[in-house]
Coordinates of C-alpha atoms and ligand atoms in Angstrom, one line a residue:
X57 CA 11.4 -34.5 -57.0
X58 CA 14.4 -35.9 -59.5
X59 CA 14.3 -39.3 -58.0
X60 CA 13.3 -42.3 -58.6
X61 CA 14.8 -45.2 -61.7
X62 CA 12.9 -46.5 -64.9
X63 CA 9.6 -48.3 -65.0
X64 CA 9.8 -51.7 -66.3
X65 CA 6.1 -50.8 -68.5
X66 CA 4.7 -47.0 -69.0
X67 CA 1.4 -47.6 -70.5
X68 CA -0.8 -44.7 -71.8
X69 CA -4.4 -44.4 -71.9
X70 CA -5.8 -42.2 -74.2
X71 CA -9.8 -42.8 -74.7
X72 CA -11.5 -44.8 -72.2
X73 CA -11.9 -48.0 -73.4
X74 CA -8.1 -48.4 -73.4
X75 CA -8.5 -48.9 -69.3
X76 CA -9.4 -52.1 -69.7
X77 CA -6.3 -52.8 -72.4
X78 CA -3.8 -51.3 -70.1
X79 CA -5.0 -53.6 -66.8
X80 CA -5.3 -56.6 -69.3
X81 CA -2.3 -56.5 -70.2
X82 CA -0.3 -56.3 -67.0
X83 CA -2.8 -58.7 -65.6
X84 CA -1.4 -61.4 -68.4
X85 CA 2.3 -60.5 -67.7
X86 CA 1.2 -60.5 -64.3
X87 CA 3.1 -57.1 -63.2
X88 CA 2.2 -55.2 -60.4
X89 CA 0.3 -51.2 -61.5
X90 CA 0.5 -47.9 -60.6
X91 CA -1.4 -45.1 -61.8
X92 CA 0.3 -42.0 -62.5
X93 CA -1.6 -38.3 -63.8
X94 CA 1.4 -35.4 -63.9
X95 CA 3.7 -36.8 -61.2
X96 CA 3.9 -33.8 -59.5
X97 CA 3.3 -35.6 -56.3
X98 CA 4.5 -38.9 -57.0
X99 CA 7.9 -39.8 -55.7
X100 CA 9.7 -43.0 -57.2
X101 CA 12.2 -45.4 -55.5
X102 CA 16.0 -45.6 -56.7
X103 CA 15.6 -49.8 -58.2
X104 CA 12.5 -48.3 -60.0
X105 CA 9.0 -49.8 -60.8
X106 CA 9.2 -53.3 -62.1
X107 CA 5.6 -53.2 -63.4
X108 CA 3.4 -51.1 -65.3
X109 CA 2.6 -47.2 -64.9
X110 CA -0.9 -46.6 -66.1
X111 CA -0.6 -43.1 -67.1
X112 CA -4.4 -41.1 -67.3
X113 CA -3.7 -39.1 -71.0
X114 CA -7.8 -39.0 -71.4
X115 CA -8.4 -35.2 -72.7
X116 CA -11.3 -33.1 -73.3
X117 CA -13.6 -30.9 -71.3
X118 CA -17.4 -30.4 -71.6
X119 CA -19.9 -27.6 -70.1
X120 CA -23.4 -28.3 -69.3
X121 CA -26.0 -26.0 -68.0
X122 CA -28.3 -27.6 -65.5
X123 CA -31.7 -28.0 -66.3
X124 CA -33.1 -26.2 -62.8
X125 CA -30.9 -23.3 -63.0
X126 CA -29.1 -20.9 -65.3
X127 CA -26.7 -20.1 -62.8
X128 CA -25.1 -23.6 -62.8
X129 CA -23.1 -25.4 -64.1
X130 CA -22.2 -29.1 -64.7
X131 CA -18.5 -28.9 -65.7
X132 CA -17.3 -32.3 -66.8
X133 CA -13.3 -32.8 -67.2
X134 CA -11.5 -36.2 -68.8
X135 CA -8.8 -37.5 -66.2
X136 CA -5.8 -36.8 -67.7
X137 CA -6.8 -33.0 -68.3
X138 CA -4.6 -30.5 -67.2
X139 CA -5.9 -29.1 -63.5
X140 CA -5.1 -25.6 -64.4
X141 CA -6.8 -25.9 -67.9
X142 CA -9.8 -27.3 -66.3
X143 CA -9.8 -23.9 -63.8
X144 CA -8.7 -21.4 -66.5
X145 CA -11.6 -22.7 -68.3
X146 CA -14.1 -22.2 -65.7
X147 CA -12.9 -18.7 -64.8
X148 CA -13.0 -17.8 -68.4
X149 CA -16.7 -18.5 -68.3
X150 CA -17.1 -17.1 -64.9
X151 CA -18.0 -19.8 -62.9
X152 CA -17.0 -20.2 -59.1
X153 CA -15.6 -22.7 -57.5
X154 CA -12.1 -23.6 -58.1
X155 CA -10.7 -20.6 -58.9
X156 CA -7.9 -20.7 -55.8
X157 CA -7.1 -24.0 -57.2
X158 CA -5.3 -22.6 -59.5
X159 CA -1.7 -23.3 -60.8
X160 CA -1.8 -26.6 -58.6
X161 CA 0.2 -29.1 -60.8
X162 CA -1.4 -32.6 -62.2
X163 CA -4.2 -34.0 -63.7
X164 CA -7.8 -33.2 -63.3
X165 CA -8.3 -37.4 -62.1
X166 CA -5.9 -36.7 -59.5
X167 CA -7.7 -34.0 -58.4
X168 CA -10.2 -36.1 -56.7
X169 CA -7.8 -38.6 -55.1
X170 CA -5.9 -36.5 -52.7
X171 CA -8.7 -34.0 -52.7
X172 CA -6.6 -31.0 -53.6
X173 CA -7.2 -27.9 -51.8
X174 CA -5.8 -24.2 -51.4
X175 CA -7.0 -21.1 -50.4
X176 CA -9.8 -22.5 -48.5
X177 CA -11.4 -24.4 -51.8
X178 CA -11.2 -28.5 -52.2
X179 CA -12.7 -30.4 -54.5
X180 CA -14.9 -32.6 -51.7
X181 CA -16.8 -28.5 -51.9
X182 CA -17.7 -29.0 -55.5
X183 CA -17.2 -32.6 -57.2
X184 CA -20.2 -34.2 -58.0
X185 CA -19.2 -37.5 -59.2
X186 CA -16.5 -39.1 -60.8
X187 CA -17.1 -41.9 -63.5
X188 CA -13.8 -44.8 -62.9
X189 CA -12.7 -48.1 -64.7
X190 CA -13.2 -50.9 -61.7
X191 CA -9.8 -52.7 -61.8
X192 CA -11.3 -55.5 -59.4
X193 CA -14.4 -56.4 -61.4
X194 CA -13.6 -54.8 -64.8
X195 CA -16.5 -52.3 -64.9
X196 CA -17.1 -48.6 -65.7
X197 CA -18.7 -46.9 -62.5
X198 CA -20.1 -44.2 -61.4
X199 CA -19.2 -42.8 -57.6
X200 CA -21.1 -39.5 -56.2
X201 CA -19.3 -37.2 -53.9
X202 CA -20.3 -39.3 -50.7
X203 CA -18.9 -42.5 -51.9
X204 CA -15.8 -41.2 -52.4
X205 CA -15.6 -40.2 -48.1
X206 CA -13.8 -37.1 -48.7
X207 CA -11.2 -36.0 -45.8
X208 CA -8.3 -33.3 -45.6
X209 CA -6.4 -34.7 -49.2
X210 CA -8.2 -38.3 -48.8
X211 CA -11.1 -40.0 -50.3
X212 CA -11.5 -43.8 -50.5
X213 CA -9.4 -43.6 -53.7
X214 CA -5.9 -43.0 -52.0
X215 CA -6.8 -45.0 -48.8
X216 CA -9.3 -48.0 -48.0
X217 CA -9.6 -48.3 -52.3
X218 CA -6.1 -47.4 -53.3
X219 CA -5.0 -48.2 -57.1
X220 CA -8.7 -50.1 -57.1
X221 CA -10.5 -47.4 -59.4
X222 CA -8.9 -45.4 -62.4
X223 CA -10.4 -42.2 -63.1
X224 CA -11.8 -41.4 -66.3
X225 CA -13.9 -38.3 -66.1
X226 CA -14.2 -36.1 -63.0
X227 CA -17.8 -33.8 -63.2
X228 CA -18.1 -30.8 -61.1
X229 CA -21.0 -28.0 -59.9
X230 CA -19.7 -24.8 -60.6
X231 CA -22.0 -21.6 -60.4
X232 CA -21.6 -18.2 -61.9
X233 CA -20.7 -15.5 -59.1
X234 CA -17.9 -15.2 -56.8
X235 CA -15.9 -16.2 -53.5
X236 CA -17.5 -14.3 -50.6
X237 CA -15.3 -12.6 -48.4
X238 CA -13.3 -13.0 -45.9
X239 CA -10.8 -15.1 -47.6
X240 CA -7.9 -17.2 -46.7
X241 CA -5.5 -14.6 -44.6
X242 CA -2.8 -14.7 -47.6
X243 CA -5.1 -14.0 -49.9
X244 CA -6.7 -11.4 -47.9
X245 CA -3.1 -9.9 -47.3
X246 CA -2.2 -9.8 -51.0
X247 CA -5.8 -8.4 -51.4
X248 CA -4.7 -5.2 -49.1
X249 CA -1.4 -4.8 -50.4
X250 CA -2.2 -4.4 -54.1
X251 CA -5.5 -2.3 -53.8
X252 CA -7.6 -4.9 -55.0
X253 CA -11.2 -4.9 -55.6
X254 CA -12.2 -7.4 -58.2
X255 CA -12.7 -10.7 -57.0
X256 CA -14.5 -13.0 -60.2
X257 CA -13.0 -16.1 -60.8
X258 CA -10.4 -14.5 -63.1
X259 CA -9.1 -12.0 -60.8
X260 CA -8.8 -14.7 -57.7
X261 CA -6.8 -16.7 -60.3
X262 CA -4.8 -14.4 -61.4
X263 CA -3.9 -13.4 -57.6
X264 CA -3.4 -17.0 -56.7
X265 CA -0.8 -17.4 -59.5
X266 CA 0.7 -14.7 -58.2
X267 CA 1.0 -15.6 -54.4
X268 CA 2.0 -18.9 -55.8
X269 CA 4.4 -18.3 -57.9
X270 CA 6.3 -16.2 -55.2
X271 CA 6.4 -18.5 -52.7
X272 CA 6.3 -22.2 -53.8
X273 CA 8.6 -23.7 -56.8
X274 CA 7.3 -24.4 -59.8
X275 CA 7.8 -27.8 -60.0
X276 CA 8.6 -28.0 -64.1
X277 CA 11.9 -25.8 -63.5
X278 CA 12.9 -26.8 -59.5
X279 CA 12.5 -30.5 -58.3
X280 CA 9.8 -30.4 -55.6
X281 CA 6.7 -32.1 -54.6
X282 CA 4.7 -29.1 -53.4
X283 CA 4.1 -29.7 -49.8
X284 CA 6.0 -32.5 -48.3
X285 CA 4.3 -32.9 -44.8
X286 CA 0.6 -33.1 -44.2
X287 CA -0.4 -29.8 -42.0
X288 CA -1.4 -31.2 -38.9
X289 CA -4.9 -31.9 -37.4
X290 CA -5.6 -32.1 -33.4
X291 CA -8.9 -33.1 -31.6
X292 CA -10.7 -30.3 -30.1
X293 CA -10.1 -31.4 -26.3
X294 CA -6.5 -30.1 -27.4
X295 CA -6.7 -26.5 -28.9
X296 CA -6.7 -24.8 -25.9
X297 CA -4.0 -26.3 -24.7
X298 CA -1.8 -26.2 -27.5
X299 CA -3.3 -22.2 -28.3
X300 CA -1.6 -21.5 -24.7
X301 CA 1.7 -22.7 -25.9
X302 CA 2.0 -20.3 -28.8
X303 CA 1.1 -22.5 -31.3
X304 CA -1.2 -21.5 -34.1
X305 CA -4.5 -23.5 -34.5
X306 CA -6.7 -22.6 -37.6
X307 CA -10.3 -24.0 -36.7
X308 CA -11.9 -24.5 -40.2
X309 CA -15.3 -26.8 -41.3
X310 CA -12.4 -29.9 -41.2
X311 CA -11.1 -29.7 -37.7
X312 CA -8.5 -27.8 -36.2
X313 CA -5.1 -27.7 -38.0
X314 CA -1.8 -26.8 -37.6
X315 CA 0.6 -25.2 -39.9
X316 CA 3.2 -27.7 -40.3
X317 CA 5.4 -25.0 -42.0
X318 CA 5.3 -23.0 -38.9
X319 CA 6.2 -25.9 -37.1
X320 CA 9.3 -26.7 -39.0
X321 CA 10.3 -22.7 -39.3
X322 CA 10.5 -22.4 -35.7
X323 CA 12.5 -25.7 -35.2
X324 CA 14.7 -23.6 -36.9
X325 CA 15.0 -25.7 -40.3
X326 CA 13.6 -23.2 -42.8
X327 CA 16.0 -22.4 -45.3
X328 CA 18.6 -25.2 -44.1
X329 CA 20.1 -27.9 -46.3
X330 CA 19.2 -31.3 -45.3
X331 CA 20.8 -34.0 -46.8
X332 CA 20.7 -32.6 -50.6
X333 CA 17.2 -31.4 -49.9
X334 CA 16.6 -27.5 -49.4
X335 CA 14.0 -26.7 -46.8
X336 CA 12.1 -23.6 -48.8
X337 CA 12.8 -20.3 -47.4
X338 CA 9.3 -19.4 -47.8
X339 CA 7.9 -22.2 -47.6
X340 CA 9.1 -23.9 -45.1
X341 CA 6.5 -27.0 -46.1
X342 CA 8.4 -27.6 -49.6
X343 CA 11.3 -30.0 -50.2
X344 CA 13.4 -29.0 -52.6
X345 CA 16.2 -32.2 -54.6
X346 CA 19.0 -29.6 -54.7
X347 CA 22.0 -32.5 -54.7
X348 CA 20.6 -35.2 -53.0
X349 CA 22.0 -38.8 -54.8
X350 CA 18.9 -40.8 -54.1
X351 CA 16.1 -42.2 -52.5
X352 CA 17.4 -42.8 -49.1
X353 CA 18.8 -38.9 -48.9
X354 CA 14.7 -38.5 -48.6
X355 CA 14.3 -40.8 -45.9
X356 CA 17.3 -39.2 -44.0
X357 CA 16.2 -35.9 -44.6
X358 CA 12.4 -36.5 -43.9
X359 CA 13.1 -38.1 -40.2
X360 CA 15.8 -35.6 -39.9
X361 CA 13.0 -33.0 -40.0
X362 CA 10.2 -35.0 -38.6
X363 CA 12.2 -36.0 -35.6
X364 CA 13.3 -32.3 -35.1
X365 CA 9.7 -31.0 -35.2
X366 CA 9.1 -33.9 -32.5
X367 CA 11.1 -33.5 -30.0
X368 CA 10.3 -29.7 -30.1
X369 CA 6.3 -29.8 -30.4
X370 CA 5.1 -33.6 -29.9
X371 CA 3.6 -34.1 -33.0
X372 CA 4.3 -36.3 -36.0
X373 CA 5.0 -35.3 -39.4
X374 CA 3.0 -37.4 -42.1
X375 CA 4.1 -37.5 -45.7
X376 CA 2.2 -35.6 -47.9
X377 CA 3.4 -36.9 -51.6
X378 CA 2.8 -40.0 -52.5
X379 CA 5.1 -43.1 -53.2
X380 CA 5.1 -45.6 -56.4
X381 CA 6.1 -49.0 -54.9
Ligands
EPU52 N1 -4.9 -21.7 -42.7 C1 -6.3 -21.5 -42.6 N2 -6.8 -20.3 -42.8 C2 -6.1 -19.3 -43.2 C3 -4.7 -19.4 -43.2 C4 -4.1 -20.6 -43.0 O1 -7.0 -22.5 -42.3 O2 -6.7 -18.2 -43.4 C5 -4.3 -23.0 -42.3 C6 -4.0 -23.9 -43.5 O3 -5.0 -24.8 -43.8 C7 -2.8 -24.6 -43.0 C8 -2.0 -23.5 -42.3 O4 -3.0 -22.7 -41.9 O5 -3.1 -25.6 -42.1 C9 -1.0 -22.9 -43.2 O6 -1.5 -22.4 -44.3 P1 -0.6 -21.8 -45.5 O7 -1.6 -21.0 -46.4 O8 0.5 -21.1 -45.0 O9 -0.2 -23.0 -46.4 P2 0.6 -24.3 -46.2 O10 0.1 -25.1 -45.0 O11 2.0 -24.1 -46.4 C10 -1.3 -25.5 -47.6 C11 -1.3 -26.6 -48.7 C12 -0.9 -26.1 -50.0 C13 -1.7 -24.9 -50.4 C14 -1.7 -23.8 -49.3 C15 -2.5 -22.6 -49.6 C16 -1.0 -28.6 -47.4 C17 -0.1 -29.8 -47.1 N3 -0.5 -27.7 -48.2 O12 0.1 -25.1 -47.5 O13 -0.9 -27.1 -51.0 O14 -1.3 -24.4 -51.7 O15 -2.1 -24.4 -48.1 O16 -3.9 -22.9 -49.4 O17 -2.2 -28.7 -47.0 C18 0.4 -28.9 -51.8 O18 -0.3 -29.7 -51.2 O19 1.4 -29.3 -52.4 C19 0.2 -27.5 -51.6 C20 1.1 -26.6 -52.1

C-alpha cells in the first residue's frame, strides 16, 4: 500500500530452528513482534513498528504420494514459499486443488491464516495440517485442519490465536483431475468468451492469471492491498429481504454473501479519488495509494467509503488487510 515507516528490528527466518532465535531475541530486548510473509496484505502505521518483524523466508517444497491412493497427493510447502510457486507446481504435476488460487500474492504460511480464497477454492477445502513454532510455550506443533476453525479468510491464527503460532510448513491434499463445472460466474464468463475447453489445473491457471491480471493491480508495480473490504455475509432470515431490494446475494457452502464491490459501485464511488486513494475502476473492492501522504489519508478514505456504503445499504464495511501495530 506505500505506507507505513521503518521497523525498529526485521528479523529473518530461514530454517526452522531459527523460530525460536528470532522470539528469543525480542523476548530478551523485550520488543513487541509481528510476523510478516510478502506483505501484500499488511498495511503499516506512519511512526512505524518499534519492535521486531519476524519475517517467514523458510523455502522448499516436497510431493508425497499417499499410501491409499495413486491419485493423491500430500503436497507439503515451507512458510515462506512463494503462493504462486507452490500452485504452479501443483498444476505442473496436474494436481487439483488450488489451481484458482493462482497469482494471489504472499507466502504459502500466510495462506492458511486469512484462509485465502478465489474462484470458489480456499485453502480450509484442501489444507490438511500446518506444523507452527508455539511462541507461548516454545514448541514445534502440529494443527489439523479442524483446529485451525476455518471461516470466510479466518482461522484461529488471525483471530482468538493471533501472532501466537508461526508457520513453518503448510501440507495440503491435492488430487490428480480437475475442477468440475459450473465454475465461479467470471470464470465461467471468460470460459464462453474465449472458446475454452480445457480445464486441468494448467489451463484454470492460466485463465485466472488472465482474469486477474485484467482487473486487479498487481501489487509489485501499483500500491494496493488486493481487496480492501471484507465481502459481506447476512443470516439467512435476511436474503429474502435484501434479494427484494435489488441487492445481489450469492448463497455458497459459507453463508450468504454480498458483493461489497457492488455495493461500493452503486454508491457511486467506483473509479473516484478518495483522499489519495483510487477506488479501482474494475474493481471497485481494491484501494489503490495513488498520492495519499500517510496513514491517516486511509482512515479518512476507508470511513469516507464505509460510511457512504452505510447510509445507502445498512451494512458495515470490515477491513480486509491487515494492520502491523
Ligand atoms: N460470488 C460467488 N459466486 C460467483 C460469483 C461471485 O459466490 O459465481 C461472490 C463472491 O464470493 C463475492 C461476490 O460474489 O462475495 C463478488 O465476487 P467477485 O468475483 O466479483 O470478487 P470480489 O468480491 O471482488 C473476491 C475476493 C478476491 C478474489 C475474488 C475472486 C474478497 C474480499 N475478495 O473479490 O480476493 O480474488 O473474489 O474470487 O473476498 C483479495 O482478497 O485480496 C482478493 C483479491
Amino acid at each position: 500500500m506505500r505506507l507505513g515507516g521503518p521497523a525498529r528490528y526485521v528479523v529473518e527466518v530461514e530454517q526452522p530452528i531459527e523460530a525460536p532465535d528470532a522470539y528469543n531475541f525480542a523476548k530478551l530486548y523485550s520488543l513487541p513482534t509481528a510476523i510478516l510473509g510478502g506483505g501484500a496484505n499488511s498495511i503499516g502505521r506512519d511512526e512505524g513498528f518499534p519492535g521486531a518483524i519476524i519475517m517467514n523466508k523458510i523455502r522448499g517444497i516436497e510431493l508425497k504420494p499417499s499410501t491409499e491412493n495413486p491419485e493423491v497427493f500430500e503436497l507439503k510447502a515451507m512458510g515462506g514459499e512463494i503462493w504462486d510457486d507452490v500452485v504452479a507446481f501443483a498444476c505442473e504435476k496436474g494436481l487439483t486443488g488450488i489451481e484458482a488460487l493462482s497469482k494471489i500474492p504472499g507466502t504459502a504460511g500466510a495462506a492458511p491464516v486469512q484462509n485465502i480464497g478465489a474462484y470458489g477454492q480456499d485453502i480450509s477445502q484442501v489444507l490438511k495440517s500446518i506444523e507452527a513454532y508455539d511462541t507461548t510455550d516454545g514448541h514445534f506443533k502440529l494443527l489439523t485442519n479442524k483446529d485451525l476453525k476455518f471461516g470466510y479468510r479466518k482461522s484461529i491464527l488471525n483471530t482468538t490465536m493471533k501472532g501466537r503460532f508461526f508457520v513453518i510448513s503448510m501440507t495440503m491434499t491435492l488430487k490428480k483431475g480437475q475442477m468440475a463445472r459450473p465454475f465461479y460466474n467470471s470464470l465461467e464468463n471468460f470460459i464462453k468468451e474465449n472458446g475454452e475447453t480445457d480445464f486441468s489445473p494448467s489451463s484454470i491457471r492460466r485463465m485466472v492469471s488472465a482474469i486477474r491480471a485484467d482487473k486487479l493491480p498487481d501489487p509489485a508495480k501499483i500500491p494496493s492491498a488486493g481487496s480492501f473490504f471484507k465481502n459481506v455475509y447476512i443470516p439467512d432470515s435476511q436474503v429474502d429481504e435484501c434479494r427484494s431490494r435489488g441487492l445481489p446475494v450469492y448463497q455458497g457452502a459459507d453463508g450468504n454473501k454480498i458483493n461489497s464491490g457492488w455495493l461500493i459501485e452503486k454508491a457511486g464511488l467506483a473509479g473516484k479519488l478518495i483522499h489519495g486513494f483510487r477506488v479501482n475502476e474494475k474493481a471497485a473492492l481494491v484501494l489503490i495509494n495513488e498520492c495519499a501522504t500517510g496513514y491517516e489519508d486511509l482512515i479518512e478514505a476507508r470511513n469516507e467509503i464505509a460510511n457512504k456504503v452505510y447510509d445507502r445499504f445498512g451494512f458495515k464495511l470490515e477491513q480486509e488487510p491487515v494492520e502491523i501495530i
